[in-house]
Short mmCIF file of C-alpha atoms in Angstrom, two decimals:
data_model
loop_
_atom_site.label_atom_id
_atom_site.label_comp_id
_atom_site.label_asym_id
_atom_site.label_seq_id
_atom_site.Cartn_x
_atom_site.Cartn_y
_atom_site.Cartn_z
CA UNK A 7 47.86 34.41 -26.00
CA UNK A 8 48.17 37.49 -23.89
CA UNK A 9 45.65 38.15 -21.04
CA UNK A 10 44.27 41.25 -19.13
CA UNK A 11 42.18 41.13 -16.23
CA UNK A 12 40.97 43.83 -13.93
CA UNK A 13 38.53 43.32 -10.73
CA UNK A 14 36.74 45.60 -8.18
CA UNK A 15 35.05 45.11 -5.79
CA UNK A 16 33.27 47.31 -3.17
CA UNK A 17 31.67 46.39 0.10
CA UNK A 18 29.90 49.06 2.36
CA UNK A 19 27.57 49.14 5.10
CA UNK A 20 28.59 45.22 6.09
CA UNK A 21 25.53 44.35 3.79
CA UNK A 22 26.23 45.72 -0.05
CA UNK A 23 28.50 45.45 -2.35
CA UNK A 24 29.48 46.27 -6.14
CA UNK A 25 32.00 44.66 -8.24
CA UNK A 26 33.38 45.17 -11.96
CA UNK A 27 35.07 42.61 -13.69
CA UNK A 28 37.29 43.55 -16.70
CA UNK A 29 38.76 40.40 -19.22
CA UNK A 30 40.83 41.06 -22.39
CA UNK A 31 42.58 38.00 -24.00
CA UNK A 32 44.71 38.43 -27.48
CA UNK A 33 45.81 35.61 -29.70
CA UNK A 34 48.53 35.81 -32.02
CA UNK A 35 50.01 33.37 -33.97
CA UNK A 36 53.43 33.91 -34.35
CA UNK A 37 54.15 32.18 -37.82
CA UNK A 38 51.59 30.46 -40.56
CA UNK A 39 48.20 31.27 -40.62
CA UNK A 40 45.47 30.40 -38.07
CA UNK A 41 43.10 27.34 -39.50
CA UNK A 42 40.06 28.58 -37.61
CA UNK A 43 39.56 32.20 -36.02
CA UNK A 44 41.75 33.19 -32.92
CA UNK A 45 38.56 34.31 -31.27
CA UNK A 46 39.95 37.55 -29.22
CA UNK A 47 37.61 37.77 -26.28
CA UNK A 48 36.76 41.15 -24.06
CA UNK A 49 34.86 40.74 -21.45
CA UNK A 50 33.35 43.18 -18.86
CA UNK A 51 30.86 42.24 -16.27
CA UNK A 52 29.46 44.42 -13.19
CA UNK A 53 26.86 44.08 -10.87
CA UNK A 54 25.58 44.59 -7.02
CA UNK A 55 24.88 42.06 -4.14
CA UNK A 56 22.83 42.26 -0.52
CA UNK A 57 22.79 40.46 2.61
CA UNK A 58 20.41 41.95 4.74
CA UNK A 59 19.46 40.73 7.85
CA UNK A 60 15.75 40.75 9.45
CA UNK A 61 16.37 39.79 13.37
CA UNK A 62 17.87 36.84 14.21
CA UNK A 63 16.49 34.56 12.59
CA UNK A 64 15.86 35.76 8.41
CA UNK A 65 17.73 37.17 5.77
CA UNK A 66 16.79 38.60 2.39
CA UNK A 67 19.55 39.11 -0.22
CA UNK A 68 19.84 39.23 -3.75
CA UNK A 69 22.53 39.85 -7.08
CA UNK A 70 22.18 41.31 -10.22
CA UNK A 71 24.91 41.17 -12.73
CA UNK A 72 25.25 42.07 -16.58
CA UNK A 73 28.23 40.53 -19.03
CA UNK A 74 28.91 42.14 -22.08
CA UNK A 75 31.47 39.44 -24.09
CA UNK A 76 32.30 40.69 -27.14
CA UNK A 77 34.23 37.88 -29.28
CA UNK A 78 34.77 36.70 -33.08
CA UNK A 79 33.10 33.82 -33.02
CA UNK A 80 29.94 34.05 -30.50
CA UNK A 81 29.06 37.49 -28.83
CA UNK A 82 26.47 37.67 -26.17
CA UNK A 83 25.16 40.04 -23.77
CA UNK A 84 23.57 38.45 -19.90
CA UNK A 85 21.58 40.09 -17.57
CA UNK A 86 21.07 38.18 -14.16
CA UNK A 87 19.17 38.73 -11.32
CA UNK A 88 18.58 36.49 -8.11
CA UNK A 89 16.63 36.91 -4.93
CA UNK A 90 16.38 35.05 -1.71
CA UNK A 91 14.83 34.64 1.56
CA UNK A 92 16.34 32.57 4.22
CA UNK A 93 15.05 31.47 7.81
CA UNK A 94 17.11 29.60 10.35
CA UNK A 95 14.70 27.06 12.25
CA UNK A 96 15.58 24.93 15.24
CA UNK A 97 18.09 22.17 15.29
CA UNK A 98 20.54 23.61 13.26
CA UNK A 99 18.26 24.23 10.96
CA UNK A 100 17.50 26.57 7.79
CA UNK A 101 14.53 26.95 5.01
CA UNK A 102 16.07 29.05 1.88
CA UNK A 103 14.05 30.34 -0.86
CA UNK A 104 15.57 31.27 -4.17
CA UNK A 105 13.96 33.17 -7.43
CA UNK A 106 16.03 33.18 -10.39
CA UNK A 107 15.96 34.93 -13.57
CA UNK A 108 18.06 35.16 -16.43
CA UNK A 109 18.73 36.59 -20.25
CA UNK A 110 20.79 35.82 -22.27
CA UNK A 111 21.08 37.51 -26.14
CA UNK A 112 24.00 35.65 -28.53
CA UNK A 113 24.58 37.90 -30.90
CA UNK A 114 23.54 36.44 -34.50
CA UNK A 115 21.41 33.28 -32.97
CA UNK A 116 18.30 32.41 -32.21
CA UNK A 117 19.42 29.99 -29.53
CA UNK A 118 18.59 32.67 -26.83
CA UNK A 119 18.27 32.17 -22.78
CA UNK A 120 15.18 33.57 -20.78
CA UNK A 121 15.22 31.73 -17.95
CA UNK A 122 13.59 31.48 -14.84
CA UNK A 123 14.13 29.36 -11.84
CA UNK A 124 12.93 28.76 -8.51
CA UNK A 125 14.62 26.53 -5.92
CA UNK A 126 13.72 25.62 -1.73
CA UNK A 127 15.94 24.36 0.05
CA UNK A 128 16.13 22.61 3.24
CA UNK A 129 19.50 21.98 5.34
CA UNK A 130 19.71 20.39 8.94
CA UNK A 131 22.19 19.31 11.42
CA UNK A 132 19.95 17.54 13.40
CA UNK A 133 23.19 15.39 15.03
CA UNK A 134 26.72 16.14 15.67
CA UNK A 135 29.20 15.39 12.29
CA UNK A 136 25.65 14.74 10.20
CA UNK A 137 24.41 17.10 7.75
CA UNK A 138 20.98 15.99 6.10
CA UNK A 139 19.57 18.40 2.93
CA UNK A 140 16.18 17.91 0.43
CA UNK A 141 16.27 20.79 -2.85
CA UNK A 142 13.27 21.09 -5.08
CA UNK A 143 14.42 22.91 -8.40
CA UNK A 144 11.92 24.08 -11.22
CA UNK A 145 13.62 25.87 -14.36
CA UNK A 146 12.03 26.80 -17.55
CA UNK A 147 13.65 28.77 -20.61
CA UNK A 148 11.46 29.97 -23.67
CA UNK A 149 14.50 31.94 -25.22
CA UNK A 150 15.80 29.66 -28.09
CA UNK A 151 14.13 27.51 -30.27
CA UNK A 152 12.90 24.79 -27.92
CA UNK A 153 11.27 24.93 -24.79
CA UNK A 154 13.08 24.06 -21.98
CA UNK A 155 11.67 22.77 -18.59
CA UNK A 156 13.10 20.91 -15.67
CA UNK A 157 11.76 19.96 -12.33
CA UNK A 158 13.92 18.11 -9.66
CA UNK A 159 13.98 16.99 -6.25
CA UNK A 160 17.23 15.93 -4.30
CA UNK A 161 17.90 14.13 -0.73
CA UNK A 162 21.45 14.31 0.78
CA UNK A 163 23.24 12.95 3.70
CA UNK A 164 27.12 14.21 4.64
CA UNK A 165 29.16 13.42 7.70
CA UNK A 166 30.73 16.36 8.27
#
């Protein structure tokens, strides 16, 4: 197996940035014949982030990114795109909103992503070395043959 990779990545204006990801990987067999497909892989991925700021106390941000693998055995083509709002409240505090969508096409199948997801989140430090957190998470995907739907709520404590 031989492998190629290739990143850049670009940050300007202490708030953006763009990055492109470049993946090659060769297999070779060096005597016999392969049993099942080598499954050569190229990938290439790009995309764009933001951090922005509002004041003191928000910040808005968001990603997009698109893969393009192209392989023998299962080809697919992602598009993702997140966006978020966070406040910082008293006591060591923060609220974070997060909207999340995603496609996915596999090239050939029917067991396709389109995906959305939205998740709050709550983090506080109310006391010295304890970190407290509560996420609510609801996801739903129509994009393959079943329905897919998930809603779930976690409480954490850390000593940090």
């Amino acid at each position: 197996t031989l492998s190629q990779n290739l990143t850049a990545d670009v940050r300007f204006l202490d708030y953006f940035g763009v990055y492109a990801r470049l993946s090659n990987r060769n297999n070779n067999v060096i005597g016999g014949a392969p049993v099942i497909p080598l499954n050569d892989v190229r990938n290439m991925q790009f995309g764009g982030t933001i951090d922005y700021p509002i004041g003191n106390r928000w910040t808005v941000g968001g990603e997009y990114y698109r893969t393009d693998q192209s392989e023998e055995i299962s080809s697919y083509v992602r598009n993702s795109y997140d966006v978020y709002v966070q406040m910082m409240l008293p006591f060591a505090s923060s609220a974070r909103l997060l909207l999340h969508k995603e496609t996915i096409d596999n090239e050939g199948s029917i067991e396709d992503v389109d995906l959305v997801r939205y998740r709050l989140s709550l983090r506080s430090r109310p006391i010295r070395g304890i970190m407290l957190s509560w996420d609510s998470d609801y996801l739903e995907d129509i994009g393959g043959s079943l329905f897919r739907e998930r809603l779930s709520h976690k409480i954490g404590r850390a000593h940090v």
